Structure formats: structure tokens, C-alpha cells
Amino acid sequence: MVLSMTPLLDHIQGPADLKDLSAEQLEALAEEVRQFITASVSQTGGHLASNLGVVELTIAMHRVFDFARDRLVWDVGHQCYAHKILTGRRDVFANLRQADGLSGFPDPEESPYDAFRVGHAGTSIATALGLALGAQHRGTDERVVAFVGDASIVNGTNFEALNNLGLVRRQLLIVLNDNSMAIDVTPGAMAHYLARVRLSHTYEDLRKTTQSILDHLPVIGRPMGEALENFKKTIRMQISPSRLFESLNIPYFGPVDGHDIISLIELFQALSDLDRPALLHVYTRKGKGFGPADTDPCRFHSTGPFEIRGQSVEVAPGPRSFTAAFSDAIVDVARADDRVVAITAAMPDGTGLTAFREAFPDRFYDVGIAESAAVDLAAGLARKGLRPFVCIYSTFLQRGFDHIFQEVALQGLPVIFCIDRAGLVGSDGPTHHGLMDIGFLRMLPSMVIAAPACESEMRQALMLAVRSETPIAIRYPRDVVRNGRIDAACEVGPFEPPHGRIVRQGRDPIVLAALGPVLDRALDAADRLEEHGVSVTVFNARFAKPVDPALPEAVAAGKTVVTLEDHYRIGGFGSAVLETVAAGGPAGADGRVLCLGVPDTFVPAAERASQLDAAGMSVEAVVQIVLAHCDAAHKSRFKQTL
């Protein structure tokens, strides 16, 4: 008989099963959950360090609240693994972040315990405020908790929500999970403030604080208001740095040890029925319980599969990525031009700026989770003659659009947007795809949008950007850099807007115009079409804006242009080609544009390659579309001869 490594966890089918566990059992359960998360993520990949840090906190919340009825709103949401395990989804963790599997983020379609589908920072407090106000209007009594962690408290939207908490006259608890980090070390004054709060209290202070809270819990016959006032006075005596939140008229409690389950349970019980909003400041250790993640939480914030050997880890080296290519290129560009500065929004490692930060610490700026501020900072730097590179994931750049419009495009400033994770991103799913950047950027006058297909074009794009006197965006995917013939295809001609390049000349009046690394699929499709007797031209578009005049000219000459892009079809590169063709007047007799791209839907998690296939851009799909067009064109010409 094989003994289970998780005997307590094996009996947890839902949060109700936590009610009867003793203090010792709850602590043992936390270790089992932590072991399960580590083992599971080692097989599937996922967000590891953040989840290891919130296990006790999650158990304590579920012990006190009933989130099938009460509402728990996550900020970002990647810290939800323990929550999912405790709410009946443990058995499907083998499919975490896989096609048709368990999402790596909260998802109401999975479980009634998930209030919102989320993945971005700064949204939880305002959303929770809306839920609390809705309950206030409806006269319902469900309790509402906003879970804010991994430095998302510094996001401006959360501060806007804190400023509006006075709108609600009922319970609303904000749990501030303070682990000193977002993905990387958290920058900024707010992080330093919280650090001072943490350092001003020892664990002994925290135990005394917990006891003080227990001493002042309301009892039968004692008015809640009097008990709460005593409660607050006691806390204030021990925690003077609460002034920031108290100045906003938000009762502040903490900081408390986020790994002390019993004290957390007692705290949540005390705070669960307050008649006004309150904030509980909890500090945790990102990566707790697994040595490598504890030592290097940045590396294990999000990880692919890895091999556990005791407390050591072996991660298989992967092929070279576009992020790595960008990382090397921007350092070289900065060495050649001292005007170059780099800006990120709490993601220096994810955006490939770690090497830049080490090489040029005085030319590197991390604004925290504040994309709009990153754009505005870049505008000011550009106005003073510098060349700022704003390095942000595509999905997060959306949050700064108004600032791109007013502070950059309207001023005509030479700000360079380096848009990582452009296109389909794979296992992180719909909140993280970068499928809208072409659509919202190409509407801005003077904006240039480049899409390098290979590493050499990445370098050329950055050199072009430094020379530019207007805004430019460079988009590239979460993917590997292709070697071989795509590199050879990229070598053709200088990298200058609006010009793309013919990389394969065909005999038939069909052009496959590929934007970015999907050029590889276009070349493969061209090979397959040759086997069917169809010879197509393959065109490396290079720029989504401006559109190369060669494409509308080809349509005007009666050719069919098939566009391929890793972006939504609506508003994308293909749409831009269609608009350019329409603006130029009637096409030739047989000229037309066929747009291949991501359809009008939210794309679930899966492998990136399979997502591209499902979007209709597999090599076989491209081949069949071209063959179907050839067949239709042949039939049309046959009818015209009758």
C-alpha cells in the first residue's frame, strides 16, 4: 500500500472541509498544498513563486468566508492556484494552462468561486467597490474581499478606487498581500513606504497585535461601534505607519504575518463583518517552501516545466527567443548612442531589459505597474532630446493608449514602443494575448508600426527607431527566433518604411503578404503550393503602417493578395491593406485581398502554435485557401468565356 504524500489535501473537496480541521492540521495542509503546487507546476509550467507565498492566506480566507456566496476579487489573479485547489479543481491541475484545461487565472466559467476573469493589475479594488455598492443597492449581505498583491497596489487605478471607498457604507475588506515584489523587485516610493512598515515590526509585535485584536472583538451586549473604536485605537498604538491609508479614511490593520494561519483566521473573523471598508496589510514571502523559488522568486514568477531534484531544479535550456534578441540588440544600440534610455513597467526581466539595466543603470527606469506613467515619462524624456524605449507587453500597452495619443503622437515625439508578447501568447490565455496593438496604434497619425520577422530585422528596426523623428512601435511575439531560410529572407534590402520585400518570386498572380514571424508559415505554404502546381509570390511586409504601395498596386494589377498576421483581423494589417486598396480606387478585374488573422473571439489558453493553427493560419489552411481561390477564379474565367 502506497501512502499518499497529501493525506489531508486528499480529503478536501471544497472549502467546507476546512471548517473542522485543527490548527496543526491547517498548518500541515498548507505544506501539502505547497508541495502539490510545486509538483504540478514542474510538469505544466505556470506561476510558481507567487502562489507558494499565499497558501496560508488563501486557506485562512476560505476558512472564514464562503466565496460561493461572498465575493473574492483577485488583482492580476495569477496567485489563485491554492484557491482553485481548495475549491474542487485539484483533479484537473494536470491540464493547467493547456488547451481545454484549467486556466491559470480566475475564470467564472470554471467555478462559482471565481467572481471575474482577470489577468491585469490594478482592477480589484474598484471592481470590489462596485460589487459592494451593488449589494448595498440590492440590500443583500454577501461579504466582499479584494485581494491585492504582487505590487499591484501601486497601480494608479487602485489608488483611484481607494479615493472612492467613501461611496460605500458597508463591509468591504482589502487584503494587501505585500511580498515586496511584482515580477521583479518593486520600485517606487510606495514600495519603500511598505518596506518601512514591515521593518518597523517584529514577529513578536505581530503576535501582540493579534492578541490585541482578539481582546477587542465585539461580544454579546457590547455595541459593535465601541468595540471597533477600541480595536482601532489598539492597532494605532502599535502601528503608526498606517497614516497613508488612515488619511484616506480607510481603517488600516497590520502588518501581520501572512504565514500564520491561526492569527489570519482570527483576523478575518474580526474584520469580516465591519460596517465600512477596511484594509488588512499582510506580508508574505514569495516562493516560500521551495528553495529555488524562495532564493530566486523572479526566475520562478512564471516558469516552464522543470525537473525537481530535492530542492534543486534543472530547467532545460530553450531556443533563442525574440525577447533575447531584443535584449542584446538594445544594449548594442545604447552603446552606440548615449541618447538611448529604457523604461519598463515592473517587468525588466520579462521585457529583456536586465542586461540593459546592468550595463546602463543611470539610463534605466522602472515605473512599477504603471503603464500610463511609463508613456508620459518617455514623452518628457523625448522632449529633452533623448530616445526613450518603452518596453511593455502588448496586452499591457493597451492600458496606456490615451497617453500614447496625447503625450506622444499628438506631440510628434520620437518615443519608441518595444511591444513584447505581440500576438498569441499561448498558455496565459485571453487576458495576455497581444492582438490589438496594430488596431489601436495605426489610427494615430505619424505612428510607424514595424514587425521584424527575424533577429537581423530586430536589430535593423531598433536602429531605424533611433534615427526616427516620430513615434515608432516595434512588435514581436513570445516565440523563438527562426533560423535558416527565414534569416536569409530577412537579409533582402534595407529596413525602411514603408517598404517590405519580395522574398520569393512566383509565376501566378497570387501574393502571400506576411507580417512578422508568420513569414515562416507563408514560406512553408508556398512550398506546399508548388506541389499543387501553384507558384505564389511571398512578400515580407515588415510594416503594418505605412502599408507598402506595392500591395495595393498588385491588387490594382489584378493580383490576389493574401495577408497573414498574428493579430485580430479586425483593425489589423490586412484591414490596413484593404483600406489602402479602397482609397486607391477600383481593383483590377481579378484583384482582391484575403485577410488571414485571428478571428473575432477571445482565444483560450493552448500552445501558441496550435492557437495560430486554430486561427486559420496553419500551413495547410493557407494552402487550402489559396487553392480554393484558384479554383473559384478558374471557374469565374470559364463562365466569362461562355
XYZ file of C-alpha atoms in Angstrom:
642
model
C 0.000 0.000 0.000
C 1.419 3.368 -1.108
C 0.890 6.161 1.382
C -0.344 9.457 -0.019
C 2.010 12.427 0.183
C -1.020 14.683 0.694
C -3.369 12.843 3.088
C -5.132 15.983 4.314
C -5.467 17.537 0.882
C -6.909 14.283 -0.453
C -9.975 14.852 1.740
C -10.552 18.489 0.750
C -13.338 18.533 -1.804
C -14.315 22.127 -1.099
C -13.862 24.974 1.394
C -16.434 23.487 3.784
C -13.962 20.693 4.534
C -11.633 23.243 6.144
C -14.064 24.038 8.950
C -13.280 21.053 11.159
C -9.500 20.993 10.804
C -7.377 21.749 13.855
C -4.635 24.356 13.912
C -1.990 21.687 13.404
C -3.928 20.150 10.529
C -4.345 23.519 8.822
C -0.616 24.134 9.010
C 0.086 20.657 7.652
C -2.463 21.232 4.898
C -0.620 24.389 3.856
C 2.563 22.388 3.358
C 0.698 19.756 1.347
C -0.866 22.416 -0.883
C 2.562 23.950 -1.386
C 4.047 20.568 -2.318
C 1.188 19.909 -4.717
C 1.586 23.283 -6.440
C 5.341 22.789 -6.861
C 4.961 19.274 -8.258
C 2.130 20.308 -10.569
C 3.808 23.418 -11.969
C 7.031 21.465 -12.526
C 5.056 19.399 -15.049
C 2.931 22.070 -16.737
C 4.722 25.332 -16.132
C 2.934 28.279 -14.597
C 3.176 30.990 -11.964
C 5.020 29.341 -9.103
C 6.648 31.765 -6.655
C 3.607 33.995 -6.151
C 1.355 31.031 -5.470
C 3.727 29.489 -2.951
C 3.616 32.728 -0.986
C -0.155 32.943 -0.476
C -1.078 29.408 0.613
C -1.766 30.140 4.295
C -3.501 33.376 3.402
C -5.806 31.573 0.969
C -6.635 28.808 3.444
C -7.477 31.384 6.116
C -9.779 33.333 3.787
C -11.649 30.185 2.790
C -11.943 29.107 6.409
C -13.812 32.331 7.281
C -15.595 33.425 4.099
C -17.956 31.479 1.841
C -16.848 32.602 -1.583
C -19.599 30.693 -3.330
C -21.805 33.442 -1.879
C -19.337 36.058 -0.680
C -17.210 37.582 -3.422
C -13.418 37.378 -3.779
C -11.912 39.668 -6.425
C -8.296 38.983 -7.388
C -5.900 41.626 -8.629
C -3.991 40.130 -11.581
C -5.139 36.685 -10.427
C -2.058 34.591 -11.106
C -1.879 33.881 -7.338
C -5.095 31.813 -7.458
C -3.703 28.237 -7.554
C -4.332 27.426 -3.875
C -7.783 28.971 -4.259
C -8.512 26.673 -7.192
C -7.191 23.622 -5.355
C -9.401 24.317 -2.337
C -12.490 24.898 -4.480
C -12.632 21.495 -6.129
C -10.296 21.844 -9.100
C -7.307 19.897 -7.855
C -8.041 16.877 -10.056
C -7.706 18.903 -13.275
C -4.417 20.612 -12.394
C -2.583 18.261 -14.734
C -4.121 20.332 -17.547
C -3.240 23.730 -16.072
C -2.853 26.336 -18.839
C -3.320 23.682 -21.524
C -5.829 23.561 -24.375
C -9.307 22.881 -22.945
C -7.708 22.744 -19.487
C -7.689 24.747 -16.290
C -6.993 28.456 -16.688
C -4.007 29.924 -14.890
C -6.225 32.812 -13.814
C -9.650 33.083 -12.144
C -12.482 32.193 -14.501
C -16.205 32.229 -13.584
C -16.865 29.666 -16.310
C -14.807 27.192 -14.272
C -16.298 27.759 -10.856
C -18.839 29.873 -8.942
C -15.984 30.664 -6.549
C -14.389 32.891 -9.225
C -16.039 36.316 -9.431
C -14.272 37.738 -12.507
C -11.982 36.606 -15.301
C -8.865 38.707 -14.754
C -5.173 38.908 -15.572
C -4.212 42.597 -15.397
C -3.193 44.663 -12.378
C -4.991 47.489 -10.644
C -8.589 46.388 -11.104
C -9.611 44.591 -7.923
C -10.450 47.420 -5.520
C -12.700 49.330 -7.925
C -14.400 46.111 -9.035
C -14.925 45.038 -5.431
C -16.285 48.507 -4.673
C -18.788 48.020 -7.479
C -19.856 44.672 -6.025
C -20.215 46.193 -2.556
C -22.234 49.123 -3.886
C -24.382 46.708 -5.868
C -25.067 44.718 -2.716
C -25.832 47.961 -0.893
C -28.373 48.927 -3.563
C -29.897 45.459 -3.632
C -29.988 45.062 0.120
C -28.012 41.806 0.094
C -25.441 40.908 2.724
C -22.693 38.991 0.939
C -19.218 39.981 2.043
C -16.683 41.323 -0.455
C -12.901 40.881 -0.397
C -10.401 42.478 -2.786
C -7.093 40.601 -2.874
C -4.312 42.947 -3.962
C -0.825 41.528 -4.299
C 2.459 41.368 -6.180
C 2.854 45.155 -6.031
C -0.349 45.944 -7.937
C -1.318 48.314 -5.110
C 0.999 50.864 -6.761
C -1.138 50.917 -9.904
C -2.926 54.235 -10.236
C -6.339 52.654 -10.736
C -6.143 51.090 -7.300
C -5.387 54.475 -5.751
C -8.317 55.982 -7.627
C -10.504 53.272 -6.135
C -9.145 53.884 -2.625
C -10.109 57.518 -3.074
C -13.698 56.443 -3.792
C -14.213 53.958 -0.965
C -16.296 56.533 0.878
C -19.109 55.791 -1.570
C -19.908 52.527 0.193
C -21.435 52.233 3.664
C -20.962 48.539 4.269
C -18.338 45.813 4.616
C -15.514 45.715 2.056
C -12.159 44.206 3.002
C -8.976 44.910 1.054
C -6.270 42.327 1.664
C -2.908 43.827 0.751
C -0.549 40.911 0.141
C 2.844 42.546 0.421
C 5.715 40.379 -0.814
C 7.941 43.301 -1.850
C 7.760 42.192 -5.474
C 5.732 42.349 -8.651
C 7.518 40.101 -11.136
C 10.782 41.747 -10.195
C 11.686 43.854 -7.163
C 9.055 46.570 -6.743
C 10.326 50.102 -7.380
C 8.976 53.422 -6.181
C 8.038 55.371 -3.082
C 5.019 53.210 -2.243
C 7.202 50.106 -2.122
C 9.673 51.906 0.142
C 6.822 53.016 2.393
C 5.547 49.462 2.783
C 9.085 48.258 3.416
C 9.423 50.743 6.279
C 6.159 49.462 7.718
C 7.412 45.873 7.544
C 10.757 46.651 9.091
C 9.198 48.546 11.985
C 7.539 45.423 13.395
C 8.941 42.144 14.617
C 7.068 38.872 14.713
C 6.619 39.423 18.449
C 4.886 42.720 17.682
C 2.589 40.871 15.314
C 1.610 38.316 17.904
C 0.825 41.125 20.308
C -1.224 42.830 17.622
C -3.228 39.659 17.056
C -3.848 39.296 20.770
C -4.920 42.919 20.987
C -7.434 42.341 18.211
C -8.824 39.308 19.996
C -9.089 41.282 23.224
C -11.269 43.827 21.476
C -13.604 41.628 19.482
C -17.258 42.601 19.980
C -19.141 40.473 22.486
C -22.813 39.925 23.078
C -24.369 43.030 24.610
C -21.476 45.280 23.585
C -22.105 47.727 20.743
C -20.132 46.976 17.603
C -19.139 50.624 17.246
C -17.487 50.806 20.666
C -15.622 47.562 20.068
C -14.421 48.751 16.696
C -13.160 52.040 18.112
C -11.193 50.242 20.809
C -9.946 47.839 18.161
C -8.696 50.716 16.013
C -7.097 52.572 18.916
C -5.199 49.480 19.960
C -3.937 48.897 16.447
C -2.944 52.537 16.029
C -0.838 52.451 19.179
C 1.272 49.704 17.670
C 1.197 50.730 14.021
C 1.920 54.373 13.441
C 2.876 53.999 9.736
C -0.829 53.428 8.887
C -1.207 57.150 8.245
C -1.265 56.768 4.457
C -4.476 54.748 4.486
C -5.983 56.383 7.556
C -5.603 59.755 5.810
C -7.985 58.370 3.180
C -10.374 57.438 5.997
C -9.694 53.735 5.472
C -9.173 51.768 8.701
C -5.795 50.064 8.408
C -4.780 46.887 10.249
C -1.368 45.302 10.165
C 1.178 44.470 9.062
C 0.655 40.840 10.016
C 2.449 37.601 9.218
C 0.854 36.102 6.117
C 2.090 32.616 7.005
C 0.455 32.410 10.455
C -2.812 30.649 9.591
C -4.398 30.803 13.028
C -3.763 34.511 13.515
C -5.026 35.177 9.992
C -8.230 33.267 10.672
C -8.807 35.260 13.850
C -8.145 38.487 11.971
C -10.541 37.633 9.154
C -13.220 36.711 11.668
C -12.746 40.061 13.380
C -12.785 42.033 10.138
C -15.396 40.114 8.153
C -18.428 41.969 9.461
C -17.232 45.557 9.801
C -19.776 48.071 8.566
C -17.277 50.018 6.462
C -14.302 49.344 4.165
C -11.007 48.368 5.782
C -7.524 47.312 4.700
C -5.507 44.431 6.132
C -1.785 44.606 5.371
C -0.248 41.132 5.216
C 3.322 40.356 4.357
C 4.351 37.089 2.755
C 7.437 35.517 1.228
C 7.288 34.938 -2.495
C 8.493 31.407 -3.265
C 8.117 30.164 0.328
C 8.708 26.473 0.891
C 10.589 25.653 -2.302
C 14.259 26.547 -2.054
C 14.999 27.638 -5.636
C 11.851 29.798 -5.847
C 12.500 31.233 -2.398
C 16.053 32.142 -3.401
C 15.183 33.465 -6.870
C 11.481 34.414 -6.954
C 11.940 36.463 -10.141
C 13.054 33.418 -12.085
C 10.145 31.360 -10.760
C 7.483 34.030 -11.038
C 6.415 32.320 -14.243
C 8.235 29.221 -15.388
C 8.041 26.470 -17.923
C 8.199 22.816 -16.866
C 11.254 21.907 -14.818
C 12.791 18.908 -13.095
C 12.806 18.856 -9.302
C 15.786 17.188 -7.671
C 15.363 17.584 -3.960
C 15.497 21.314 -3.509
C 17.438 21.930 -6.716
C 15.930 22.464 -10.129
C 17.031 21.672 -13.628
C 15.404 23.726 -16.359
C 16.028 22.617 -19.911
C 17.593 25.438 -21.931
C 15.238 26.728 -24.597
C 15.907 28.084 -28.080
C 16.688 31.760 -28.540
C 13.636 33.989 -28.186
C 12.684 37.316 -29.722
C 12.964 38.814 -26.227
C 16.577 37.622 -26.006
C 17.286 39.016 -29.464
C 15.835 42.359 -28.413
C 17.815 42.291 -25.164
C 21.137 42.011 -26.981
C 20.177 44.497 -29.674
C 19.103 47.324 -27.355
C 22.356 47.088 -25.394
C 24.329 47.406 -28.620
C 22.199 50.324 -29.810
C 22.624 52.065 -26.444
C 26.405 51.670 -26.597
C 26.390 53.413 -29.952
C 24.016 56.237 -28.943
C 24.040 57.765 -25.469
C 20.588 59.288 -26.035
C 19.027 55.834 -25.624
C 17.179 55.232 -22.347
C 14.901 52.318 -21.449
C 11.641 52.290 -19.491
C 9.638 49.351 -18.194
C 6.543 48.925 -16.047
C 7.700 46.452 -13.367
C 8.968 43.897 -15.897
C 12.693 44.378 -16.563
C 13.324 40.649 -16.818
C 10.219 39.782 -18.842
C 10.898 42.515 -21.387
C 14.583 41.664 -21.734
C 15.969 44.767 -20.015
C 18.010 43.093 -17.284
C 21.234 43.325 -19.295
C 20.474 46.944 -20.195
C 19.879 47.792 -16.526
C 23.223 46.266 -15.578
C 25.095 47.997 -18.390
C 23.418 51.413 -18.072
C 21.870 51.769 -14.606
C 21.557 55.550 -14.946
C 19.672 55.192 -18.236
C 17.125 52.658 -16.981
C 13.742 53.480 -15.419
C 11.243 51.100 -13.830
C 7.997 52.920 -13.001
C 6.245 49.935 -11.415
C 2.878 48.661 -12.613
C 2.027 51.999 -14.192
C 1.996 51.760 -17.973
C 0.457 55.201 -18.479
C 3.170 56.775 -16.346
C 5.790 54.943 -18.417
C 4.426 56.559 -21.581
C 4.295 60.032 -20.012
C 7.826 59.680 -18.648
C 9.004 58.747 -22.134
C 7.313 61.819 -23.594
C 9.182 64.093 -21.209
C 12.492 62.393 -21.915
C 11.917 62.621 -25.669
C 11.104 66.322 -25.386
C 14.549 66.799 -23.848
C 16.239 65.150 -26.813
C 16.617 61.595 -25.560
C 15.482 58.436 -27.343
C 13.279 56.558 -24.850
C 12.461 52.900 -25.480
C 9.205 51.975 -23.700
C 9.333 48.197 -23.271
C 5.941 46.711 -22.381
C 3.921 43.613 -23.236
C 1.310 44.275 -25.910
C -1.630 43.434 -23.651
C -0.447 45.941 -21.022
C 0.309 48.705 -23.521
C -3.456 48.875 -24.114
C -3.722 50.498 -20.694
C -1.684 53.493 -21.824
C -3.482 54.287 -25.078
C -4.794 57.754 -24.172
C -1.307 58.759 -23.071
C 0.202 57.451 -26.304
C -2.331 59.608 -28.157
C -1.905 62.865 -26.246
C 1.594 62.863 -24.797
C 3.395 61.145 -27.678
C 1.549 61.064 -31.011
C -0.097 64.478 -30.726
C 3.283 66.000 -29.863
C 5.038 64.080 -32.632
C 7.693 62.877 -30.198
C 10.238 60.169 -31.126
C 9.229 57.636 -28.490
C 9.985 54.003 -29.346
C 7.493 51.373 -28.189
C 9.035 47.903 -27.963
C 5.992 45.656 -27.812
C 6.841 42.212 -26.489
C 4.301 39.357 -26.480
C 2.619 40.800 -29.579
C 0.185 38.272 -30.999
C -0.945 34.999 -29.477
C 0.937 34.153 -26.284
C -0.035 30.554 -25.601
C -0.748 29.300 -22.112
C -1.523 32.614 -20.378
C -4.714 32.846 -22.396
C -7.133 35.632 -23.311
C -6.052 38.292 -20.813
C -2.489 38.191 -22.106
C -2.745 37.912 -25.896
C -1.367 40.914 -27.771
C -3.958 41.061 -30.527
C -4.971 44.733 -30.540
C -1.804 46.825 -30.779
C -1.854 47.312 -34.551
C -5.523 48.271 -34.372
C -5.170 50.991 -31.766
C -1.757 52.285 -32.844
C -2.251 52.568 -36.586
C -5.097 55.042 -36.145
C -2.619 57.552 -34.695
C -1.198 59.967 -37.276
C 2.593 59.766 -37.714
C 2.867 56.379 -35.950
C 5.041 53.782 -37.695
C 4.460 50.105 -36.830
C 7.243 47.645 -37.596
C 7.153 43.861 -37.260
C 10.574 42.234 -37.642
C 10.445 38.654 -38.848
C 13.872 37.611 -37.573
C 16.791 38.691 -35.402
C 18.563 40.700 -38.072
C 15.391 42.676 -38.714
C 15.016 43.227 -34.965
C 18.388 44.965 -34.948
C 17.532 46.952 -38.052
C 14.219 48.012 -36.519
C 15.931 49.345 -33.390
C 18.478 51.259 -35.445
C 15.645 52.696 -37.550
C 13.840 53.730 -34.363
C 16.832 55.675 -33.025
C 17.021 57.605 -36.308
C 13.292 58.327 -36.373
C 11.922 61.773 -35.506
C 8.372 60.452 -34.996
C 6.841 57.706 -32.823
C 7.514 54.131 -33.827
C 6.257 50.804 -32.477
C 8.154 47.539 -32.901
C 6.080 44.423 -32.258
C 7.430 40.905 -31.757
C 5.962 37.686 -30.360
C 6.516 35.362 -27.446
C 8.275 32.938 -29.719
C 11.641 31.621 -30.778
C 13.755 33.259 -33.432
C 13.661 31.100 -36.539
C 16.926 30.075 -38.090
C 17.628 29.015 -41.639
C 15.827 30.375 -44.657
C 13.760 32.971 -42.808
C 17.049 34.629 -41.826
C 18.085 34.597 -45.462
C 14.716 36.062 -46.419
C 15.213 38.865 -43.901
C 18.548 39.844 -45.421
C 16.879 41.262 -48.533
C 17.021 45.059 -48.755
C 17.263 47.872 -46.200
C 14.727 48.081 -43.372
C 12.937 51.360 -44.130
C 9.225 52.228 -44.097
C 7.034 51.697 -45.986
C 8.984 49.084 -47.887
C 8.564 45.374 -47.490
C 10.468 42.911 -49.627
C 9.718 40.107 -52.045
C 11.495 37.071 -50.622
C 10.181 34.579 -53.176
C 9.000 35.408 -56.681
C 6.121 33.355 -58.040
C 4.641 32.910 -61.508
C 0.952 33.047 -60.615
C -0.927 36.275 -59.721
C -1.074 35.475 -56.007
C 0.921 37.178 -53.247
C 1.258 35.865 -49.688
C 1.986 39.038 -47.694
C 3.171 38.066 -44.208
C 3.713 40.483 -41.336
C 6.360 39.452 -38.832
C 7.454 35.906 -37.974
C 4.410 34.296 -39.635
C 6.576 34.776 -42.727
C 7.874 31.302 -41.877
C 4.397 29.843 -42.407
C 3.974 31.733 -45.656
C 7.211 30.254 -46.998
C 6.143 26.741 -45.965
C 2.758 27.254 -47.621
C 4.481 28.400 -50.807
C 6.498 25.165 -50.863
C 3.336 23.108 -50.475
C 1.508 25.077 -53.167
C 4.322 24.335 -55.615
C 3.466 20.666 -55.136
C -0.048 21.523 -56.348
C 1.275 23.402 -59.356
C 0.622 26.861 -57.907
C 3.536 29.309 -57.792
C 2.945 32.219 -55.397
C 4.986 35.274 -54.505
C 5.929 35.612 -50.823
C 6.193 39.159 -49.522
C 7.774 40.127 -46.181
C 5.618 43.143 -45.268
C 7.842 44.412 -42.410
C 5.489 47.322 -41.648
C 1.810 47.359 -40.689
C 1.882 51.136 -41.078
C 2.580 52.599 -43.522
C 1.419 49.939 -45.983
C 3.872 49.281 -48.787
C 2.364 50.728 -52.017
C 3.448 47.528 -53.771
C 0.490 45.687 -52.222
C -2.368 47.905 -53.451
C -0.532 48.153 -56.770
C -0.558 44.360 -57.004
C -4.305 44.318 -56.386
C -4.832 47.073 -58.941
C -2.924 44.916 -61.413
C -5.406 42.090 -60.896
C -3.458 40.022 -58.387
C -4.793 38.433 -55.221
C -3.034 39.464 -52.024
C -3.418 37.085 -49.066
C -2.343 38.780 -45.830
C -1.121 36.803 -42.806
C -0.758 38.366 -39.367
C -0.563 37.401 -35.707
C -3.251 39.922 -34.711
C -7.010 40.292 -34.824
C -8.257 40.531 -38.396
C -10.448 43.454 -37.337
C -8.287 46.559 -37.390
C -5.111 44.711 -38.278
C -2.595 44.661 -41.106
C -4.987 43.042 -43.573
C -7.594 45.687 -42.795
C -4.970 48.358 -43.460
C -4.233 46.825 -46.865
C -7.946 46.723 -47.685
C -8.363 50.364 -46.673
C -5.382 51.375 -48.785
C -6.754 49.478 -51.774
C -10.187 51.074 -51.328
C -8.667 54.543 -51.076
C -6.826 53.984 -54.343
C -9.897 53.241 -56.444
C -11.214 50.084 -58.170
C -9.037 46.993 -58.200
C -8.152 45.108 -61.326
C -10.643 42.650 -62.761
C -9.392 39.757 -60.645
C -7.675 41.734 -57.901
C -8.741 41.135 -54.336
C -7.471 40.922 -50.760
C -7.943 37.897 -48.494
C -7.178 38.549 -44.825
C -5.896 35.772 -42.580
C -5.576 36.557 -38.893
C -7.172 35.893 -35.539
C -10.984 35.857 -35.778
C -13.345 37.954 -33.649
C -13.210 35.833 -30.500
C -11.357 35.526 -27.190
C -8.717 32.853 -27.679
C -8.340 30.360 -24.792
C -5.046 29.032 -23.473
C -3.163 26.496 -25.590
C 0.240 26.138 -27.198
C 0.988 29.173 -29.337
C 1.481 27.098 -32.489
C -1.892 25.414 -32.065
C -3.533 28.799 -31.453
C -2.169 30.042 -34.768
C -3.433 26.871 -36.432
C -6.884 27.299 -34.880
C -6.963 30.892 -36.123
C -6.753 29.594 -39.698
C -3.043 30.177 -40.235
C -1.744 26.634 -40.316
C 0.276 25.872 -43.410
C -2.450 23.511 -44.591
C -5.161 26.144 -44.056
C -3.228 28.708 -46.086
C -2.709 26.166 -48.851
C -6.400 25.260 -48.973
C -7.494 28.906 -49.015
C -5.218 29.644 -51.958
C -6.304 26.503 -53.828
C -9.961 27.333 -53.227
C -9.362 30.826 -54.555
C -7.589 29.460 -57.632
C -10.477 27.095 -58.273
C -13.038 29.880 -57.880
C -11.046 32.197 -60.138
C -10.744 29.476 -62.785
C -14.494 28.827 -62.721
C -15.176 32.557 -62.986
C -12.943 32.911 -66.030
C -14.527 29.825 -67.605
C -18.009 31.339 -67.246
C -16.818 34.604 -68.800
C -15.689 32.738 -71.933
C -19.074 31.072 -72.480
